[in-house]
Amino acid sequence: MARVLVIGGTLPEQCLCELASEHTVRKLTRNAIETEEGRSALQTAEGIIAIGQIPLGQDFFDRTPNLRVLSLRSVGYDRVDLDECARRRIVVCNTAGTLDRAVADLTVLLILSAARRLSEALAYRWSDGDAKPALGLDIGSKRVGLYGYGRIGSLVGKTLTAGFGTEVVYHSRTGSENNGHQFGRWVERDELFCTSDVVSVHTPLTPDTWHSIGTREFDLMKSSAYLVNTARGAVVDEAALINALSSRSIAGAALDVLETEPPSADNPLLTLGNVLVTPHIGSATEQTRHAMASRATANLLAVLAGRRPTSVVLDESHFATTTEGTR
Ligand code: DGY
């Protein structure tokens, strides 16, 4: 029996029961991590399931000397210090593959919302007597540029192409040799920004992609174009985005992710008229969250039982050589 901690949120009853049938389980809220009770629970934990956006850096792992497995209830692992985990031989798992459809669906919703200027329409008051918001775009006759073309990006490409007849182009790090996807055409990076009517972000956050969309990219974009981001806020330089939106150097944005979450109350993105912000709900459907919780539970149980987890970011094979995960 190992000591297992569920931190930052909870899991469905069924998952908690599965864990409890093999191990001692405790739940810890994000705030409780900082309490005396939290410190002692972390001290003895051998397995942790982490929910939400808690930063998991050296400070955190200093408090978990017995940790053997960190099972993320998320696909993204940018908040985890993988070098530190490798150094301490902590296996890290994620929920890759469980939330692609849900995030792709939200992306399409935000692309349509941006193109149809939904934020302005929602702010419109009939009694104002003001002119209605300016006209939107028919997404079926426009070009959407996908910045990144992994599992989620390619599902978005498929949905837009097959469902709306949209012209889809993409740029990904794997380069033009992957050209020939049925649902999109690879283009050079600058071409994507210069020619797309909507640019949608689908790259993970890494040191290479951090702030990789900034003033230069907004200057390349058409003044009629929109930015959509359901990936990670910090891929975009938020100050540059606020400038581009305020000066109307781009037409608008629809964002499910921000550089800092929760955002400060005075973040201009929350009040600019040409921006729609949703509170990081890409995976927030009942089925998807259930699948993520089940995967996180199964991954943790597998590692503690000496079996290989379904989706692993970092394991023994990485400890000796590299700390770079897969996504
Ligand atoms: C993830 O799993 O990384 C998503 O951002 C959560 O919604």
GROMACS .gro file of N, CA, C and O and ligand atoms in nm, residues 53 73-76 95 99 231-232 280-283 289 292 327, ligand 1:
model
   71
   53GLN      N    1  -0.384   2.383  -1.253
   53GLN     CA    2  -0.261   2.449  -1.299
   53GLN      C    3  -0.160   2.477  -1.187
   53GLN      O    4  -0.087   2.575  -1.191
   73ARG      N    5  -0.365   1.512  -1.429
   73ARG     CA    6  -0.496   1.501  -1.491
   73ARG      C    7  -0.507   1.612  -1.597
   73ARG      O    8  -0.592   1.698  -1.593
   74SER      N    9  -0.414   1.608  -1.688
   74SER     CA   10  -0.410   1.706  -1.797
   74SER      C   11  -0.319   1.650  -1.904
   74SER      O   12  -0.238   1.560  -1.877
   75VAL      N   13  -0.331   1.705  -2.023
   75VAL     CA   14  -0.236   1.664  -2.127
   75VAL      C   15  -0.112   1.753  -2.120
   75VAL      O   16   0.001   1.707  -2.140
   76GLY      N   17  -0.131   1.882  -2.087
   76GLY     CA   18  -0.018   1.975  -2.082
   76GLY      C   19   0.068   1.949  -1.960
   76GLY      O   20   0.018   1.920  -1.852
   95THR      N   21  -0.253   1.278  -1.973
   95THR     CA   22  -0.377   1.216  -2.023
   95THR      C   23  -0.388   1.230  -2.175
   95THR      O   24  -0.496   1.252  -2.228
   99LEU      N   25  -0.858   1.423  -2.454
   99LEU     CA   26  -0.935   1.548  -2.462
   99LEU      C   27  -0.929   1.617  -2.598
   99LEU      O   28  -0.973   1.730  -2.613
  231ALA      N   29  -0.462   2.674  -2.661
  231ALA     CA   30  -0.347   2.589  -2.627
  231ALA      C   31  -0.288   2.634  -2.492
  231ALA      O   32  -0.326   2.581  -2.387
  232ARG      N   33  -0.198   2.729  -2.496
  232ARG     CA   34  -0.142   2.785  -2.373
  232ARG      C   35  -0.122   2.935  -2.393
  232ARG      O   36  -0.070   2.979  -2.497
  280HIS      N   37  -1.055   2.879  -1.960
  280HIS     CA   38  -0.981   2.753  -1.975
  280HIS      C   39  -1.075   2.633  -1.960
  280HIS      O   40  -1.062   2.551  -1.870
  281ILE      N   41  -1.169   2.626  -2.055
  281ILE     CA   42  -1.270   2.519  -2.049
  281ILE      C   43  -1.256   2.421  -2.166
  281ILE      O   44  -1.350   2.349  -2.199
  282GLY      N   45  -1.137   2.418  -2.227
  282GLY     CA   46  -1.118   2.331  -2.344
  282GLY      C   47  -1.160   2.187  -2.321
  282GLY      O   48  -1.224   2.125  -2.404
  283SER      N   49  -1.126   2.134  -2.206
  283SER     CA   50  -1.157   1.992  -2.179
  283SER      C   51  -1.281   1.976  -2.092
  283SER      O   52  -1.309   1.865  -2.046
  289ARG      N   53  -1.380   1.504  -1.903
  289ARG     CA   54  -1.319   1.511  -1.769
  289ARG      C   55  -1.320   1.374  -1.702
  289ARG      O   56  -1.228   1.337  -1.630
  292MET      N   57  -1.038   1.180  -1.856
  292MET     CA   58  -0.908   1.229  -1.806
  292MET      C   59  -0.881   1.176  -1.665
  292MET      O   60  -0.770   1.132  -1.633
  327ARG      N   61   0.462   1.453  -2.660
  327ARG     CA   62   0.325   1.498  -2.650
  327ARG      C   63   0.253   1.467  -2.780
  327ARG      O   64   0.307   1.489  -2.884
  328DGY     C1   65  -0.475   2.022  -2.045
  328DGY     O1   66  -0.513   1.909  -2.015
  328DGY     O2   67  -0.356   2.052  -2.056
  328DGY     C2   68  -0.580   2.123  -2.070
  328DGY     O3   69  -0.529   2.249  -2.091
  328DGY     C3   70  -0.677   2.121  -1.956
  328DGY     O4   71  -0.796   2.179  -1.994
   0.00000   0.00000   0.00000
